[in-house]
Short mmCIF file of C-alpha atoms in Angstrom, two decimals:
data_model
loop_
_atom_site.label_atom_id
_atom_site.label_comp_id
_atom_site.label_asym_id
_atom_site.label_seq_id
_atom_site.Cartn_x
_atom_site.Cartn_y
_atom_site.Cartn_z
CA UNK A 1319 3.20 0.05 8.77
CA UNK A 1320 0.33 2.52 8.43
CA UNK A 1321 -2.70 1.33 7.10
CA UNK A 1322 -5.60 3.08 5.51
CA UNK A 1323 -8.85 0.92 5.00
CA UNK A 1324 -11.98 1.66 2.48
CA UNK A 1325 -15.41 0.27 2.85
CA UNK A 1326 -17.18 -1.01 0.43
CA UNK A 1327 -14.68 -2.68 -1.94
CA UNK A 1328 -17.32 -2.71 -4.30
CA UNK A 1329 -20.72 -1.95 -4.50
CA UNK A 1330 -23.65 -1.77 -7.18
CA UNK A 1331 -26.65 0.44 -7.41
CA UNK A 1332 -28.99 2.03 -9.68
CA UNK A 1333 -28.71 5.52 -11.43
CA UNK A 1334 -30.29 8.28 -9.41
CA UNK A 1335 -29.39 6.69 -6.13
CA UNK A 1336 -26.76 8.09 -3.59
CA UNK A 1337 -23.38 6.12 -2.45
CA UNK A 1338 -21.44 6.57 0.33
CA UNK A 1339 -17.74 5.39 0.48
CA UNK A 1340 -15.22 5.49 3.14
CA UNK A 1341 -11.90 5.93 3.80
CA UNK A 1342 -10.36 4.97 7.58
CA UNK A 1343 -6.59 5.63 8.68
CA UNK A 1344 -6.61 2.73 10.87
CA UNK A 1345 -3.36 3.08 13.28
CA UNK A 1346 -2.35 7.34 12.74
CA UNK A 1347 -4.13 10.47 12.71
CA UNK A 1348 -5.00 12.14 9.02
CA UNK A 1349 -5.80 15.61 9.16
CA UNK A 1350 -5.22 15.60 5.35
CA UNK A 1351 -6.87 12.47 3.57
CA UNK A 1352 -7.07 12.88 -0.47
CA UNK A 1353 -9.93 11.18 -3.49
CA UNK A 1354 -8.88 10.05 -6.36
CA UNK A 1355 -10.93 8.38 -9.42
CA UNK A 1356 -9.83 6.13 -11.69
CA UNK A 1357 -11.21 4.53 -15.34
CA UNK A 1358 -10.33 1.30 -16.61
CA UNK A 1359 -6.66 1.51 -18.55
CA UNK A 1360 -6.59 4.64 -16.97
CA UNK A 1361 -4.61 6.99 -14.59
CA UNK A 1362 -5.48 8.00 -11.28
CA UNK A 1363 -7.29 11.39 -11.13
CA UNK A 1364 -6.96 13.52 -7.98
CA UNK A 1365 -10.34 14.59 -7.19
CA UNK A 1366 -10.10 16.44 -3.74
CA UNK A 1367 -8.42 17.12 -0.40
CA UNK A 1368 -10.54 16.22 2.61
CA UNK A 1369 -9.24 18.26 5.39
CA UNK A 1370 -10.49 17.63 9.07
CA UNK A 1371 -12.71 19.73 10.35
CA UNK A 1372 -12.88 22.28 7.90
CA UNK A 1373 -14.16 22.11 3.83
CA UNK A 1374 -13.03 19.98 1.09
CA UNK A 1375 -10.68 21.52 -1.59
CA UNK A 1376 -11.84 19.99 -4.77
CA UNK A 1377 -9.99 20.13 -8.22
CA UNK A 1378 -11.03 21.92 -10.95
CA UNK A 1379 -13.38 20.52 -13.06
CA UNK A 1380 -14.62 18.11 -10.27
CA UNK A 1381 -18.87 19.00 -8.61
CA UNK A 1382 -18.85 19.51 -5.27
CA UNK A 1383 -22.10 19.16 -4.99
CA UNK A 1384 -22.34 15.82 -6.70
CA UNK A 1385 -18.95 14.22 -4.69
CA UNK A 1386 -20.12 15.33 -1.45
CA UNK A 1387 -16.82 14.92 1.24
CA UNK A 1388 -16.66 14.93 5.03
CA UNK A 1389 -14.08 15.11 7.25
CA UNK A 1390 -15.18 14.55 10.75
CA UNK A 1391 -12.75 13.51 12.32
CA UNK A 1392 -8.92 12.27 12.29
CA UNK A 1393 -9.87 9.23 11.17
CA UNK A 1394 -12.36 9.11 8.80
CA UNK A 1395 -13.62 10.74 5.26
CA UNK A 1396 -16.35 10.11 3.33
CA UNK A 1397 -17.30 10.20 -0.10
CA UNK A 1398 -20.87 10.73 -1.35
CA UNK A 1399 -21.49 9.80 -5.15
CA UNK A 1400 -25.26 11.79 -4.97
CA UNK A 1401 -27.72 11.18 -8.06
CA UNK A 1402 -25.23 8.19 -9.15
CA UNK A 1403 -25.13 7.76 -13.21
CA UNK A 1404 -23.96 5.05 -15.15
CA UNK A 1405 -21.01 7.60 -16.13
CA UNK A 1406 -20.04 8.01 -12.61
CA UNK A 1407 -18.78 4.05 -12.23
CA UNK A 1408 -15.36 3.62 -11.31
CA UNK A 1409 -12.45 3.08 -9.27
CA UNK A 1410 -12.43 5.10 -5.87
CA UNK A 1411 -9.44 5.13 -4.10
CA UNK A 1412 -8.18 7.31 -1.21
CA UNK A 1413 -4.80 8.19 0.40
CA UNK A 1414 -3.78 9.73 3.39
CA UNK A 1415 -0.18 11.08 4.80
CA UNK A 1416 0.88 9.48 7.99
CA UNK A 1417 2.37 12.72 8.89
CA UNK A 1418 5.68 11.80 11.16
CA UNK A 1419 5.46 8.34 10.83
CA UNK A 1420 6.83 7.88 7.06
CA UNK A 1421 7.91 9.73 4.41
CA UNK A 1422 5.30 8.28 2.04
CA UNK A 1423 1.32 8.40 1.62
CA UNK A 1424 -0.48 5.43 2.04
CA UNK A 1425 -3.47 4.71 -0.37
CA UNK A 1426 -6.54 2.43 0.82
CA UNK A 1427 -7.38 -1.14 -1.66
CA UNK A 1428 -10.25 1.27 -3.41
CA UNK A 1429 -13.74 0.87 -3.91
CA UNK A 1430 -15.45 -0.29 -7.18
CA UNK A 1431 -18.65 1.62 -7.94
CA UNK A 1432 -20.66 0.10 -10.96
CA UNK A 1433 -23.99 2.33 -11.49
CA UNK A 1434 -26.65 0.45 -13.67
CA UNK B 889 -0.27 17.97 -14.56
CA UNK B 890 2.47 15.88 -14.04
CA UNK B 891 5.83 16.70 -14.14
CA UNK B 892 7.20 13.63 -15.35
CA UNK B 893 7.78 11.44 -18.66
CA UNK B 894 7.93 7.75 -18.83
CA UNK B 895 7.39 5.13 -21.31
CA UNK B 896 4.14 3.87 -21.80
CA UNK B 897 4.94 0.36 -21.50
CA UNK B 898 8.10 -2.57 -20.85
CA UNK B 899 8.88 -5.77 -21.06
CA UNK B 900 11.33 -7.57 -18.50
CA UNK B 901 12.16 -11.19 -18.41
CA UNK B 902 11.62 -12.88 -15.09
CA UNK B 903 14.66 -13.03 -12.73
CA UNK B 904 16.17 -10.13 -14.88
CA UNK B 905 16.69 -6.53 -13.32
CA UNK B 906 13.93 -3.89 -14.52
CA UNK B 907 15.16 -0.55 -15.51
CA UNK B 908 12.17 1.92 -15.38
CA UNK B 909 12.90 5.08 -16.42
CA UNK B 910 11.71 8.81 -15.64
CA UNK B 911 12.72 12.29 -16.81
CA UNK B 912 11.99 15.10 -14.65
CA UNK B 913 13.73 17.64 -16.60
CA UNK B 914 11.72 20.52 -14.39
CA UNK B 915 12.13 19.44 -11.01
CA UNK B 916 12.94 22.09 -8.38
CA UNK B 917 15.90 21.88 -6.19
CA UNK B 918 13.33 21.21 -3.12
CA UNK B 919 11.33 18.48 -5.00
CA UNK B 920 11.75 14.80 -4.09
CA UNK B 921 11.86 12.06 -6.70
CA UNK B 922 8.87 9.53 -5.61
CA UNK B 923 7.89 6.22 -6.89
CA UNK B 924 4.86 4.00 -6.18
CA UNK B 925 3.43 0.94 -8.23
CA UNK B 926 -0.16 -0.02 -8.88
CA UNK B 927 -1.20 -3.83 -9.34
CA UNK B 928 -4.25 -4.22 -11.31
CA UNK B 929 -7.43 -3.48 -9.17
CA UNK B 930 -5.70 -2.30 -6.08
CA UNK B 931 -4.53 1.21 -4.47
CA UNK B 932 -1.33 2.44 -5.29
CA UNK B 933 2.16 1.00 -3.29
CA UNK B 934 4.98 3.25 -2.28
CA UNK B 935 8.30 2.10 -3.32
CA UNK B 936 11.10 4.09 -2.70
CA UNK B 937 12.00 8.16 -2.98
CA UNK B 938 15.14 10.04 -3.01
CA UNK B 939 16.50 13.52 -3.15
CA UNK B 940 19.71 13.88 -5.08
CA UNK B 941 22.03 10.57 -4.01
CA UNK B 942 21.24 7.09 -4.77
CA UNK B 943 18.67 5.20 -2.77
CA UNK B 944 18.03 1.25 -2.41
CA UNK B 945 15.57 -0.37 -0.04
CA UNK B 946 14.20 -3.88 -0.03
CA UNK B 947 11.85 -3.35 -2.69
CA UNK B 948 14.41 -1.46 -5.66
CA UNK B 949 16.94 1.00 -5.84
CA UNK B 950 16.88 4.45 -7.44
CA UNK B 951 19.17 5.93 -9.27
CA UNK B 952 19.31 9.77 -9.78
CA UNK B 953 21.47 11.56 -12.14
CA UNK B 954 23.46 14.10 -11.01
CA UNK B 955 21.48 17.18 -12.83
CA UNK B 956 18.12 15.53 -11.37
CA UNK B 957 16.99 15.91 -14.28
CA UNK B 958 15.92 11.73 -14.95
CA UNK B 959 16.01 9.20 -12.35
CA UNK B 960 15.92 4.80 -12.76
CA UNK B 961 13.89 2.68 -10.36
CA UNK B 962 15.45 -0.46 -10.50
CA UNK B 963 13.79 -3.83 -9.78
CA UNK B 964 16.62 -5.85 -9.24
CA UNK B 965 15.24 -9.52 -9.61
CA UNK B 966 12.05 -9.02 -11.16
CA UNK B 967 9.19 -11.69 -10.42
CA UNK B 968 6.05 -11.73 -12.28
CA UNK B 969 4.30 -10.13 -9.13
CA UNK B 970 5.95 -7.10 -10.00
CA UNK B 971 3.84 -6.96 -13.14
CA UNK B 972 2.13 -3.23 -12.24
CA UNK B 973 2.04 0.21 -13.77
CA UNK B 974 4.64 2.04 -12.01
CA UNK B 975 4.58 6.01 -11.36
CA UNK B 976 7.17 8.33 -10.83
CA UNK B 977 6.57 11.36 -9.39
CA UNK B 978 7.86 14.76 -7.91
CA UNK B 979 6.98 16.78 -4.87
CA UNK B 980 7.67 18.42 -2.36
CA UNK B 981 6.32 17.46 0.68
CA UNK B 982 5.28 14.00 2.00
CA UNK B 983 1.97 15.43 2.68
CA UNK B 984 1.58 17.10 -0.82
CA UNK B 985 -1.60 15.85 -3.02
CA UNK B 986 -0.19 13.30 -5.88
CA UNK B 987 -0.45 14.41 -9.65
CA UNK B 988 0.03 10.66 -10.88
CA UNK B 989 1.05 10.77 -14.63
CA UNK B 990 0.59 7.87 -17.01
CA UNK B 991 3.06 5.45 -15.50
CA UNK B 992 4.98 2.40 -17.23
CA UNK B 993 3.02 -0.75 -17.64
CA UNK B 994 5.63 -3.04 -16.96
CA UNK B 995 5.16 -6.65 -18.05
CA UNK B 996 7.11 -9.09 -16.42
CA UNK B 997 7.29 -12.40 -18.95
CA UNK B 998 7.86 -16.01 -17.58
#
């Protein structure tokens, strides 16, 4: 089945640094690929809507300038954690539609982010 | 927010059938009934989704009432690996963005 990969699975760095995570659709196309957040005992929290080629659609309440995404190119978005705070640790996770290939989404392992 | 309700948490005895739950009392005639699972620390699963008749893959089976309005995933032979919180959800489209709600935590006991 489709496959969607992230990169790190987890990764540690200090407060005031910049992260980069991201998200691969490793066998389809995804002109649509989607962020999500997550706290411990928590639900997942849609953050944005990475579309290819053209700008992110984030949700409300969520910085665009601090979660910086790119889309470039059917295969790959990327998140940007910029100025990283201790507050900003969490679960990353990413989905993506396989379009015709399945009636379902298919969401990557996710990537840990602890900020010290 | 989501459109769905669903009880915070279960309890299922190994080798017993899980019932989960969901009402969906709003849902539009064009929305599809969606479930996925989430094991601790990973991404979300799909599971199964269905429109108006009963569906059963090799995973579970859903079963949707006839007003739409609630729907039951159903773990047939539950193992403790299916220990997860477990989302349902409506939509539209495949490709829609997913609202996830709080889920079940279901606890499978040995």
């Amino acid at each position: 089945g489709a496959v969607v990969s992230q990169h790190p699975s987890w990764v540690i760095c200090k407060s005031g640094t910049s992260v980069k995570i991201e998200c691969r659709s490793l066998d389809f196309q995804a002109t649509t690929m989607f962020w999500y957040r997550q706290f411990p005992k928590q639900s997942l929290m849609l953050m944005a809507t990475s579309n290819e080629g053209s700008k992110a659609t984030y949700e409300q309440g969520v910085e665009k300038d601090k979660f910086l995404i790119n889309h470039a190119s059917l295969t790959l978005s990327t998140l940007t954690v910029t100025s990283a705070h201790p507050e900003d640790s969490s679960f990353y996770i990413c989905s993506a539609p396989p379009g015709l290939l399945s009636n379902e989404q298919f969401f990557g392992p996710g990537t840990r982010l602890t900020v010290l | 927010d989501a459109k769905t309700t669903q009880p915070t948490s279960m309890d299922c005895a190994e080798g017993r059938a899980a019932n989960l739950p969901c009402n969906h009392s709003t849902i539009s005639g064009n929305e599809y009934v969606y479930w996925y699972r989430q094991i601790h620390s990973q991404g979300p699963q799909y599971i199964i989704h269905g429109l108006k008749n009963n569906e059963t893959n090799e995973m579970a089976s859903l079963i949707i009432t006839e007003d739409r309005k609630s729907s039951t995933l159903i773990l047939p032979h539950a193992t403790l690996r299916d220990t997860a919180v477990y989302y349902c959800i409506v939509r539209v489209r495949r490709d829609d963005k997913i609202i996830f709600g709080k889920g079940t935590r279901l606890h499978i006991l040995p």
